[in-house]
Amino acid sequence: MDRSATFGTWKRYKLGQAQFTKWLKQTSDRIKGATSAGEPQKPPNSASNHGTAQLEAMVKIVVDKANPKDIPPSSIRILRDVVSLRKKSARFFGKVASRSEDDKLKKSNSSHEHMIKVLEKALVQLEAAGSKVTGKTSQPDSDGQVSMDDINNMFEFLKVEETQNAEDVQSEESEPEKHTKSSSKKKFGKSKGKKQKQKQKPKKEPKTQLTEPMSVDSNWVDEFKWMDDDGDDDEFDYYMLIYCFFEDFNSIRDYVVDKWCDYYFYQSVPIEVLGVITNAACEIFHEMESELFKTARALNLPARMVEYQFMMNTLFIQYGLNHVDYSNDKIMSEEDLQQKIHREADWLGFMTYTRLENILTNVPPGKVPMYPAGTLEPPVYGILDADGVAEFTNTIIFEMLPDFCLLKALKVNRQAPSVIGAQDEVTLDFEGALRARSYPSAMVLGLQLYVDIRYVLEGDTVKVFDQMQDTARQNEAALTRVYEHVQPSRLKREMWGRIAEMNCVMLEDFMEQDKIRRWKERGITDEKVEKHSLLKRHPIWSGLLSLRCRLVSNDLGHRIVSSSTAVLAAAFAYEAARLVARDFLPSWPSMDGFIKYYGQDCVLLQGNLSGNMSAADLLKRFAEYDLTNTKIASLVGFDKPSKTQAAFYERYGVDTERSRQDMRYLQDIIKEKYSVNATILPPHLSNKPLAVINHNERDATEKTAEVAKSGTLDTSLKTAERFFEPQRVSPIRLLEVLGGATIDILDNQLSVNYLQLYEESIVLLEAISEKFPEITENCGLPQVEDSTYVDKLGKVLVGLATSMGHNPHDGQAEQLVDGIKEFLVGLSDSDTPNLQISSEYETQY
């Protein structure tokens, strides 16, 4: 993505500090009436741009003279968060400064501590003022962090002043921006000294007018730059920058591991959800690292200072970790001290890092280490000491090493695509490290997360693999049965490819033959090759493959159903029988799910099944709309999947050559989660049956929605959309939304089994045609071998509607119920309908 995909701790700290100071400055100036004198306002970017005395004065003005209702609660939450984060760095650097002989460092630390005292005092005063409204002092949230809501809503009670001459104001506002671009960047550890004075334009004195509170565009977040802030805080900024990087990593790590614990202990989270959020966490690690390098360039830091080894040495060896108490180290026992050091190392992913270094040192480029699984000691689970955890990490990584190397070799030799379907970030990063002989920090973090998951699941990684295979086996069988009934087309060729992929990757081991060959070359003949050794130990990839299988089958099934008339005809026949039999007709699960998802009004063309409606009336509607010759795809509501499903399909269902994919797919998922992109149906179409709305009118509907998004119909919509962009959401919230969206499509869109529904609909329509042989004969159905046979089965319902209209009391409705009841009873006795597959296809397959 062009910008950071998440709203991390470091960004939260800097944006919060800047936004609070802007609010404080503008509010105090408005109270003093400074803006009414025409003085141009240039809000500061941080507290350090003003002396502490000025800051205290501004707080006093706001507390003494502002209406308590005009102090937004978000300002208090942001200030509390800023104080907390400043205290973290101060506790650590106070110790560093006390041991240092650098007078500049001591002075900088003293200034930093004084600023914290000033901010703490301001917090107390603002909390007291706020309590006058609420009656109680504001308390911190459970997680102690502000959200993007707080930062964007800082101006919610601020009266914004507007001038009559917009051009003058615009030119004045451009001055700080020019200054930011022209000012030289500071080098790490050196203060720049006093800033040069800016040449000021002659003051203009436009008339000003106080207006009502305005909604402020939050676009400032994207262009905001904090690199000229805190002139003497370079050392503090660097430490907090890399510390926050690992703090965010551990927050994500804890969240993901907790979800895997829920699966292990309670089976309460689907493996598809676990695969998605874990892979997204690894994607976020890459985005975090990209943002880290971007910030380092802006701070004029050498790139090596934000590489893993340098950061690890800084935090683990040179300075220590902010949350660790080192005061009792000298009196601790050797064992306790080792455990403490191990916890620090684990927080940084140090164990994984050392194993990676070992692998790249000892595995020559282009070589594939092959050793039987029996030569490795099995991993030991349970409560482990420091040495046990180190050994466990070593075992897990070396257990996976041969398969990772072999996978890379297959791709190099063009025996496998560069990115296999739904391949996870951990595997791709490992391949990249073996190829480039180096690795990013994100890979260390992702591999550490994988080791954590293996520790949680113990031997149950095979269960995840078995669940994936069950899903693949069912969907492969359904695609195989339906394949013969699909007319030769691009869709049929794609079905063939998907069937082959499910067999090759999910049901068979595509690495087995090459592994056997390599073992023979090394003289290993007495060991049996373990099939699926990679996927059995890789629950992340197994979860993603299960999701890919369901997405692909659902997409193909939806396209098959949409290009046919059979399912819609079966739906009308089923509902007609239910009108006659009422509650005495057995249920049809796949059709019930289809009608529930799309809605009865949509499936039955906005027809309300009132109490006086007969089966003949419903079948007459089917005939009047000529649905025998109408594909479902041409009806509104059936032709497009949800944006969330489309985003997931684009990410995990489509083949790609790119080993690193961006996270743009999250944009649509987040927007749809908060119902920002609702489609607007124009009034002239609102009362029209869905079947009658053609594609031209539907295009006009979509254009109407686009106009709304552009601001003509709803000027606030674009702001709302911007608010829910991924870079404005915290990493944990992002994973929560992603997990919820995955559960939602599993329970809704992907719960509709189109392939099974298509099979069963054909069988049902054939049963009805056999029940009414005279009507079927008069309809002139084509031969079974004819490619139009399936779509023409609905003609029997048209003939039946005509016959029932002429002779409403001859028992044909009861015959229809009997035929459908026999079908449903037979359906419950067998898992799948009896569809014949030609011998030609069996031979070809």
PDB file of C-alpha atoms in Angstrom, residues 354-590:
ATOM      1  CA  THR A 354      19.548 -17.241  15.739  1.00  0.00           C
ATOM      2  CA  ARG A 355      18.094 -20.309  13.979  1.00  0.00           C
ATOM      3  CA  LEU A 356      17.707 -18.373  10.749  1.00  0.00           C
ATOM      4  CA  GLU A 357      21.305 -17.205  10.963  1.00  0.00           C
ATOM      5  CA  ASN A 358      22.375 -20.796  11.570  1.00  0.00           C
ATOM      6  CA  ILE A 359      20.440 -22.048   8.533  1.00  0.00           C
ATOM      7  CA  LEU A 360      21.822 -19.437   6.133  1.00  0.00           C
ATOM      8  CA  THR A 361      25.339 -20.114   7.415  1.00  0.00           C
ATOM      9  CA  ASN A 362      25.209 -23.893   7.090  1.00  0.00           C
ATOM     10  CA  VAL A 363      22.909 -24.508   4.099  1.00  0.00           C
ATOM     11  CA  PRO A 364      24.829 -23.722   0.875  1.00  0.00           C
ATOM     12  CA  PRO A 365      23.003 -21.762  -1.838  1.00  0.00           C
ATOM     13  CA  GLY A 366      21.062 -23.988  -4.230  1.00  0.00           C
ATOM     14  CA  LYS A 367      21.245 -27.077  -1.999  1.00  0.00           C
ATOM     15  CA  VAL A 368      18.306 -28.983  -0.549  1.00  0.00           C
ATOM     16  CA  PRO A 369      19.053 -30.646   2.797  1.00  0.00           C
ATOM     17  CA  MET A 370      17.327 -34.027   2.935  1.00  0.00           C
ATOM     18  CA  TYR A 371      17.126 -36.063   6.110  1.00  0.00           C
ATOM     19  CA  PRO A 372      14.475 -38.537   7.222  1.00  0.00           C
ATOM     20  CA  ALA A 373      12.063 -37.352   9.874  1.00  0.00           C
ATOM     21  CA  GLY A 374      13.266 -40.138  12.142  1.00  0.00           C
ATOM     22  CA  THR A 375      16.695 -38.529  12.465  1.00  0.00           C
ATOM     23  CA  LEU A 376      15.202 -35.564  14.342  1.00  0.00           C
ATOM     24  CA  GLU A 377      14.073 -35.677  17.923  1.00  0.00           C
ATOM     25  CA  PRO A 378      10.325 -34.974  18.113  1.00  0.00           C
ATOM     26  CA  PRO A 379       9.415 -31.593  19.607  1.00  0.00           C
ATOM     27  CA  VAL A 380       8.789 -31.558  23.341  1.00  0.00           C
ATOM     28  CA  TYR A 381       5.658 -29.706  24.476  1.00  0.00           C
ATOM     29  CA  GLY A 382       4.418 -28.639  27.879  1.00  0.00           C
ATOM     30  CA  ILE A 383       6.092 -26.339  30.392  1.00  0.00           C
ATOM     31  CA  LEU A 384       9.616 -25.581  29.153  1.00  0.00           C
ATOM     32  CA  ASP A 385      12.547 -23.730  30.652  1.00  0.00           C
ATOM     33  CA  ALA A 386      14.785 -21.392  28.650  1.00  0.00           C
ATOM     34  CA  ASP A 387      16.859 -24.220  27.193  1.00  0.00           C
ATOM     35  CA  GLY A 388      13.706 -26.204  26.424  1.00  0.00           C
ATOM     36  CA  VAL A 389      12.172 -23.322  24.465  1.00  0.00           C
ATOM     37  CA  ALA A 390      15.389 -22.825  22.524  1.00  0.00           C
ATOM     38  CA  GLU A 391      15.495 -26.533  21.671  1.00  0.00           C
ATOM     39  CA  PHE A 392      11.795 -26.530  20.733  1.00  0.00           C
ATOM     40  CA  THR A 393      12.311 -23.575  18.375  1.00  0.00           C
ATOM     41  CA  ASN A 394      15.308 -25.299  16.813  1.00  0.00           C
ATOM     42  CA  THR A 395      13.386 -28.566  16.321  1.00  0.00           C
ATOM     43  CA  ILE A 396      10.335 -26.909  14.742  1.00  0.00           C
ATOM     44  CA  ILE A 397      12.347 -24.866  12.253  1.00  0.00           C
ATOM     45  CA  PHE A 398      14.685 -27.689  11.247  1.00  0.00           C
ATOM     46  CA  GLU A 399      11.674 -29.997  10.927  1.00  0.00           C
ATOM     47  CA  MET A 400      10.271 -27.662   8.248  1.00  0.00           C
ATOM     48  CA  LEU A 401      13.582 -26.808   6.567  1.00  0.00           C
ATOM     49  CA  PRO A 402      13.763 -29.705   4.027  1.00  0.00           C
ATOM     50  CA  ASP A 403      10.235 -29.026   2.755  1.00  0.00           C
ATOM     51  CA  PHE A 404      10.840 -25.287   2.485  1.00  0.00           C
ATOM     52  CA  CYS A 405      14.063 -25.909   0.556  1.00  0.00           C
ATOM     53  CA  LEU A 406      12.423 -28.495  -1.694  1.00  0.00           C
ATOM     54  CA  LEU A 407       9.528 -26.144  -2.427  1.00  0.00           C
ATOM     55  CA  LYS A 408      11.967 -23.424  -3.436  1.00  0.00           C
ATOM     56  CA  ALA A 409      13.849 -25.902  -5.667  1.00  0.00           C
ATOM     57  CA  LEU A 410      10.635 -26.983  -7.416  1.00  0.00           C
ATOM     58  CA  LYS A 411       9.887 -23.372  -8.254  1.00  0.00           C
ATOM     59  CA  VAL A 412      13.423 -22.665  -9.446  1.00  0.00           C
ATOM     60  CA  ASN A 413      13.202 -25.722 -11.719  1.00  0.00           C
ATOM     61  CA  ARG A 414       9.767 -24.567 -12.919  1.00  0.00           C
ATOM     62  CA  GLN A 415       8.076 -27.665 -11.601  1.00  0.00           C
ATOM     63  CA  ALA A 416       5.717 -25.509  -9.550  1.00  0.00           C
ATOM     64  CA  PRO A 417       4.277 -22.014 -10.018  1.00  0.00           C
ATOM     65  CA  SER A 418       6.098 -19.139  -8.337  1.00  0.00           C
ATOM     66  CA  VAL A 419       3.187 -18.741  -5.913  1.00  0.00           C
ATOM     67  CA  ILE A 420       1.087 -21.803  -5.201  1.00  0.00           C
ATOM     68  CA  GLY A 421      -2.603 -21.275  -4.478  1.00  0.00           C
ATOM     69  CA  ALA A 422      -3.241 -19.402  -1.193  1.00  0.00           C
ATOM     70  CA  GLN A 423       0.405 -19.790  -0.177  1.00  0.00           C
ATOM     71  CA  ASP A 424       1.074 -18.133   3.165  1.00  0.00           C
ATOM     72  CA  GLU A 425       3.539 -15.348   3.995  1.00  0.00           C
ATOM     73  CA  VAL A 426       5.713 -17.509   6.278  1.00  0.00           C
ATOM     74  CA  THR A 427       6.483 -19.995   3.520  1.00  0.00           C
ATOM     75  CA  LEU A 428       7.035 -17.307   0.903  1.00  0.00           C
ATOM     76  CA  ASP A 429       9.359 -15.382   3.227  1.00  0.00           C
ATOM     77  CA  PHE A 430      11.390 -18.515   3.973  1.00  0.00           C
ATOM     78  CA  GLU A 431      11.764 -19.231   0.268  1.00  0.00           C
ATOM     79  CA  GLY A 432      12.849 -15.641  -0.282  1.00  0.00           C
ATOM     80  CA  ALA A 433      15.464 -15.900   2.474  1.00  0.00           C
ATOM     81  CA  LEU A 434      16.914 -19.075   0.957  1.00  0.00           C
ATOM     82  CA  ARG A 435      17.012 -17.423  -2.443  1.00  0.00           C
ATOM     83  CA  ALA A 436      18.459 -14.043  -1.398  1.00  0.00           C
ATOM     84  CA  ARG A 437      20.534 -15.289   1.572  1.00  0.00           C
ATOM     85  CA  SER A 438      19.039 -12.481   3.663  1.00  0.00           C
ATOM     86  CA  TYR A 439      15.726 -11.731   5.271  1.00  0.00           C
ATOM     87  CA  PRO A 440      13.599  -8.817   6.527  1.00  0.00           C
ATOM     88  CA  SER A 441      12.599  -8.276  10.148  1.00  0.00           C
ATOM     89  CA  ALA A 442       9.035  -9.212   9.211  1.00  0.00           C
ATOM     90  CA  MET A 443      10.186 -12.735   8.414  1.00  0.00           C
ATOM     91  CA  VAL A 444      11.675 -13.180  11.893  1.00  0.00           C
ATOM     92  CA  LEU A 445       8.415 -12.030  13.442  1.00  0.00           C
ATOM     93  CA  GLY A 446       6.268 -14.206  11.179  1.00  0.00           C
ATOM     94  CA  LEU A 447       8.385 -17.304  11.776  1.00  0.00           C
ATOM     95  CA  GLN A 448       8.258 -16.668  15.525  1.00  0.00           C
ATOM     96  CA  LEU A 449       4.469 -16.539  15.288  1.00  0.00           C
ATOM     97  CA  TYR A 450       4.504 -19.864  13.429  1.00  0.00           C
ATOM     98  CA  VAL A 451       6.631 -21.441  16.201  1.00  0.00           C
ATOM     99  CA  ASP A 452       4.165 -20.110  18.796  1.00  0.00           C
ATOM    100  CA  ILE A 453       1.249 -21.696  16.939  1.00  0.00           C
ATOM    101  CA  ARG A 454       3.039 -25.045  16.750  1.00  0.00           C
ATOM    102  CA  TYR A 455       3.611 -24.901  20.499  1.00  0.00           C
ATOM    103  CA  VAL A 456      -0.109 -24.212  21.115  1.00  0.00           C
ATOM    104  CA  LEU A 457      -1.407 -26.966  18.827  1.00  0.00           C
ATOM    105  CA  GLU A 458       1.142 -29.601  19.866  1.00  0.00           C
ATOM    106  CA  GLY A 459       0.325 -32.657  17.722  1.00  0.00           C
ATOM    107  CA  ASP A 460      -3.061 -31.325  16.578  1.00  0.00           C
ATOM    108  CA  THR A 461      -1.661 -29.661  13.460  1.00  0.00           C
ATOM    109  CA  VAL A 462      -2.725 -32.846  11.665  1.00  0.00           C
ATOM    110  CA  LYS A 463      -6.346 -32.127  12.641  1.00  0.00           C
ATOM    111  CA  VAL A 464      -6.211 -28.825  10.762  1.00  0.00           C
ATOM    112  CA  PHE A 465      -4.824 -30.657   7.736  1.00  0.00           C
ATOM    113  CA  ASP A 466      -7.546 -33.329   7.963  1.00  0.00           C
ATOM    114  CA  GLN A 467     -10.269 -30.673   8.071  1.00  0.00           C
ATOM    115  CA  MET A 468      -8.784 -29.024   4.998  1.00  0.00           C
ATOM    116  CA  GLN A 469      -8.716 -32.343   3.150  1.00  0.00           C
ATOM    117  CA  ASP A 470     -12.338 -33.071   4.050  1.00  0.00           C
ATOM    118  CA  THR A 471     -13.355 -29.718   2.569  1.00  0.00           C
ATOM    119  CA  ALA A 472     -11.251 -30.319  -0.543  1.00  0.00           C
ATOM    120  CA  ARG A 473     -12.579 -33.848  -1.019  1.00  0.00           C
ATOM    121  CA  GLN A 474     -16.230 -32.742  -0.857  1.00  0.00           C
ATOM    122  CA  ASN A 475     -15.774 -29.820  -3.214  1.00  0.00           C
ATOM    123  CA  GLU A 476     -13.654 -31.782  -5.683  1.00  0.00           C
ATOM    124  CA  ALA A 477     -16.304 -34.495  -5.849  1.00  0.00           C
ATOM    125  CA  ALA A 478     -19.100 -31.935  -6.362  1.00  0.00           C
ATOM    126  CA  LEU A 479     -17.191 -30.182  -9.153  1.00  0.00           C
ATOM    127  CA  THR A 480     -16.488 -33.510 -10.808  1.00  0.00           C
ATOM    128  CA  ARG A 481     -20.169 -34.500 -10.824  1.00  0.00           C
ATOM    129  CA  VAL A 482     -21.357 -31.158 -12.173  1.00  0.00           C
ATOM    130  CA  TYR A 483     -18.609 -30.918 -14.791  1.00  0.00           C
ATOM    131  CA  GLU A 484     -20.506 -33.018 -17.342  1.00  0.00           C
ATOM    132  CA  HIS A 485     -23.610 -30.817 -17.200  1.00  0.00           C
ATOM    133  CA  VAL A 486     -21.726 -27.617 -18.008  1.00  0.00           C
ATOM    134  CA  GLN A 487     -21.604 -26.618 -21.648  1.00  0.00           C
ATOM    135  CA  PRO A 488     -18.114 -26.442 -23.231  1.00  0.00           C
ATOM    136  CA  SER A 489     -16.826 -22.998 -22.421  1.00  0.00           C
ATOM    137  CA  ARG A 490     -14.165 -21.032 -20.582  1.00  0.00           C
ATOM    138  CA  LEU A 491     -16.026 -21.867 -17.376  1.00  0.00           C
ATOM    139  CA  LYS A 492     -15.714 -25.576 -18.060  1.00  0.00           C
ATOM    140  CA  ARG A 493     -11.974 -25.267 -18.709  1.00  0.00           C
ATOM    141  CA  GLU A 494     -11.584 -23.351 -15.469  1.00  0.00           C
ATOM    142  CA  MET A 495     -13.494 -26.065 -13.605  1.00  0.00           C
ATOM    143  CA  TRP A 496     -11.095 -28.615 -15.029  1.00  0.00           C
ATOM    144  CA  GLY A 497      -8.112 -26.623 -13.758  1.00  0.00           C
ATOM    145  CA  ARG A 498      -9.610 -26.220 -10.289  1.00  0.00           C
ATOM    146  CA  ILE A 499     -10.358 -29.935 -10.037  1.00  0.00           C
ATOM    147  CA  ALA A 500      -6.766 -30.697 -11.002  1.00  0.00           C
ATOM    148  CA  GLU A 501      -5.437 -28.222  -8.419  1.00  0.00           C
ATOM    149  CA  MET A 502      -7.516 -29.713  -5.603  1.00  0.00           C
ATOM    150  CA  ASN A 503      -6.220 -33.157  -6.470  1.00  0.00           C
ATOM    151  CA  CYS A 504      -2.603 -32.112  -6.883  1.00  0.00           C
ATOM    152  CA  VAL A 505      -2.134 -29.687  -3.960  1.00  0.00           C
ATOM    153  CA  MET A 506      -4.776 -30.593  -1.396  1.00  0.00           C
ATOM    154  CA  LEU A 507      -5.550 -34.276  -1.861  1.00  0.00           C
ATOM    155  CA  GLU A 508      -2.230 -35.525  -3.244  1.00  0.00           C
ATOM    156  CA  ASP A 509       1.324 -34.514  -2.281  1.00  0.00           C
ATOM    157  CA  PHE A 510       2.807 -32.645  -5.253  1.00  0.00           C
ATOM    158  CA  MET A 511       6.260 -32.739  -3.602  1.00  0.00           C
ATOM    159  CA  GLU A 512       6.337 -36.495  -3.011  1.00  0.00           C
ATOM    160  CA  GLN A 513       7.871 -37.684  -6.298  1.00  0.00           C
ATOM    161  CA  ASP A 514      10.713 -35.186  -6.263  1.00  0.00           C
ATOM    162  CA  LYS A 515      11.423 -36.026  -2.625  1.00  0.00           C
ATOM    163  CA  ILE A 516      11.612 -39.757  -3.387  1.00  0.00           C
ATOM    164  CA  ARG A 517      14.027 -39.049  -6.252  1.00  0.00           C
ATOM    165  CA  ARG A 518      16.317 -36.987  -4.025  1.00  0.00           C
ATOM    166  CA  TRP A 519      16.275 -39.618  -1.286  1.00  0.00           C
ATOM    167  CA  LYS A 520      17.315 -42.288  -3.750  1.00  0.00           C
ATOM    168  CA  GLU A 521      20.172 -40.120  -4.982  1.00  0.00           C
ATOM    169  CA  ARG A 522      21.428 -39.942  -1.395  1.00  0.00           C
ATOM    170  CA  GLY A 523      21.037 -43.656  -0.848  1.00  0.00           C
ATOM    171  CA  ILE A 524      18.071 -43.364   1.517  1.00  0.00           C
ATOM    172  CA  THR A 525      15.894 -46.323   0.600  1.00  0.00           C
ATOM    173  CA  ASP A 526      14.855 -47.811   3.942  1.00  0.00           C
ATOM    174  CA  GLU A 527      12.759 -44.788   4.967  1.00  0.00           C
ATOM    175  CA  LYS A 528       9.194 -44.308   3.780  1.00  0.00           C
ATOM    176  CA  VAL A 529       8.429 -40.817   2.548  1.00  0.00           C
ATOM    177  CA  GLU A 530       5.770 -39.159   4.662  1.00  0.00           C
ATOM    178  CA  LYS A 531       3.006 -37.819   2.452  1.00  0.00           C
ATOM    179  CA  HIS A 532       1.956 -34.208   3.005  1.00  0.00           C
ATOM    180  CA  SER A 533       4.757 -33.661   5.502  1.00  0.00           C
ATOM    181  CA  LEU A 534       4.633 -29.909   4.855  1.00  0.00           C
ATOM    182  CA  LEU A 535       0.897 -29.309   5.138  1.00  0.00           C
ATOM    183  CA  LYS A 536       0.508 -31.630   8.117  1.00  0.00           C
ATOM    184  CA  ARG A 537       2.844 -29.330  10.034  1.00  0.00           C
ATOM    185  CA  HIS A 538       1.639 -26.080   8.523  1.00  0.00           C
ATOM    186  CA  PRO A 539      -1.780 -25.153   9.941  1.00  0.00           C
ATOM    187  CA  ILE A 540      -1.647 -21.624   8.512  1.00  0.00           C
ATOM    188  CA  TRP A 541      -1.392 -22.777   4.906  1.00  0.00           C
ATOM    189  CA  SER A 542      -3.901 -25.580   5.508  1.00  0.00           C
ATOM    190  CA  GLY A 543      -6.442 -23.050   6.780  1.00  0.00           C
ATOM    191  CA  LEU A 544      -5.892 -20.812   3.755  1.00  0.00           C
ATOM    192  CA  LEU A 545      -6.210 -23.754   1.352  1.00  0.00           C
ATOM    193  CA  SER A 546      -9.525 -24.691   2.959  1.00  0.00           C
ATOM    194  CA  LEU A 547     -10.755 -21.129   2.456  1.00  0.00           C
ATOM    195  CA  ARG A 548      -9.485 -21.093  -1.140  1.00  0.00           C
ATOM    196  CA  CYS A 549     -11.306 -24.347  -1.834  1.00  0.00           C
ATOM    197  CA  ARG A 550     -14.580 -22.948  -0.533  1.00  0.00           C
ATOM    198  CA  LEU A 551     -14.176 -19.610  -2.301  1.00  0.00           C
ATOM    199  CA  VAL A 552     -13.370 -21.254  -5.630  1.00  0.00           C
ATOM    200  CA  SER A 553     -16.196 -23.814  -5.433  1.00  0.00           C
ATOM    201  CA  ASN A 554     -18.664 -21.149  -4.379  1.00  0.00           C
ATOM    202  CA  ASP A 555     -17.575 -18.877  -7.243  1.00  0.00           C
ATOM    203  CA  LEU A 556     -17.789 -21.633  -9.842  1.00  0.00           C
ATOM    204  CA  GLY A 557     -21.113 -22.842  -8.434  1.00  0.00           C
ATOM    205  CA  HIS A 558     -22.519 -19.316  -8.448  1.00  0.00           C
ATOM    206  CA  ARG A 559     -21.478 -18.838 -12.069  1.00  0.00           C
ATOM    207  CA  ILE A 560     -22.949 -22.209 -13.073  1.00  0.00           C
ATOM    208  CA  VAL A 561     -26.250 -21.443 -11.344  1.00  0.00           C
ATOM    209  CA  SER A 562     -26.298 -17.914 -12.761  1.00  0.00           C
ATOM    210  CA  SER A 563     -25.860 -19.171 -16.311  1.00  0.00           C
ATOM    211  CA  SER A 564     -28.788 -21.588 -15.983  1.00  0.00           C
ATOM    212  CA  THR A 565     -32.546 -21.494 -15.344  1.00  0.00           C
ATOM    213  CA  ALA A 566     -32.717 -24.769 -13.423  1.00  0.00           C
ATOM    214  CA  VAL A 567     -32.313 -23.483  -9.853  1.00  0.00           C
ATOM    215  CA  LEU A 568     -34.880 -20.702 -10.235  1.00  0.00           C
ATOM    216  CA  ALA A 569     -37.377 -23.160 -11.733  1.00  0.00           C
ATOM    217  CA  ALA A 570     -36.778 -25.598  -8.876  1.00  0.00           C
ATOM    218  CA  ALA A 571     -37.270 -22.771  -6.348  1.00  0.00           C
ATOM    219  CA  PHE A 572     -40.699 -21.912  -7.814  1.00  0.00           C
ATOM    220  CA  ALA A 573     -41.716 -25.578  -7.855  1.00  0.00           C
ATOM    221  CA  TYR A 574     -40.575 -26.075  -4.252  1.00  0.00           C
ATOM    222  CA  GLU A 575     -42.383 -22.973  -2.978  1.00  0.00           C
ATOM    223  CA  ALA A 576     -45.515 -23.895  -4.936  1.00  0.00           C
ATOM    224  CA  ALA A 577     -45.541 -27.309  -3.255  1.00  0.00           C
ATOM    225  CA  ARG A 578     -45.074 -25.675   0.151  1.00  0.00           C
ATOM    226  CA  LEU A 579     -48.148 -23.496  -0.482  1.00  0.00           C
ATOM    227  CA  VAL A 580     -50.173 -26.680  -0.881  1.00  0.00           C
ATOM    228  CA  ALA A 581     -48.563 -28.939   1.740  1.00  0.00           C
ATOM    229  CA  ARG A 582     -47.799 -26.174   4.264  1.00  0.00           C
ATOM    230  CA  ASP A 583     -45.716 -27.668   7.102  1.00  0.00           C
ATOM    231  CA  PHE A 584     -46.061 -31.276   5.980  1.00  0.00           C
ATOM    232  CA  LEU A 585     -43.377 -31.067   3.286  1.00  0.00           C
ATOM    233  CA  PRO A 586     -39.836 -32.157   4.265  1.00  0.00           C
ATOM    234  CA  SER A 587     -37.231 -29.411   4.183  1.00  0.00           C
ATOM    235  CA  TRP A 588     -34.738 -28.945   1.389  1.00  0.00           C
ATOM    236  CA  PRO A 589     -31.594 -27.639   3.152  1.00  0.00           C
ATOM    237  CA  SER A 590     -29.630 -26.383   0.147  1.00  0.00           C
TER     238      SER A 590
END
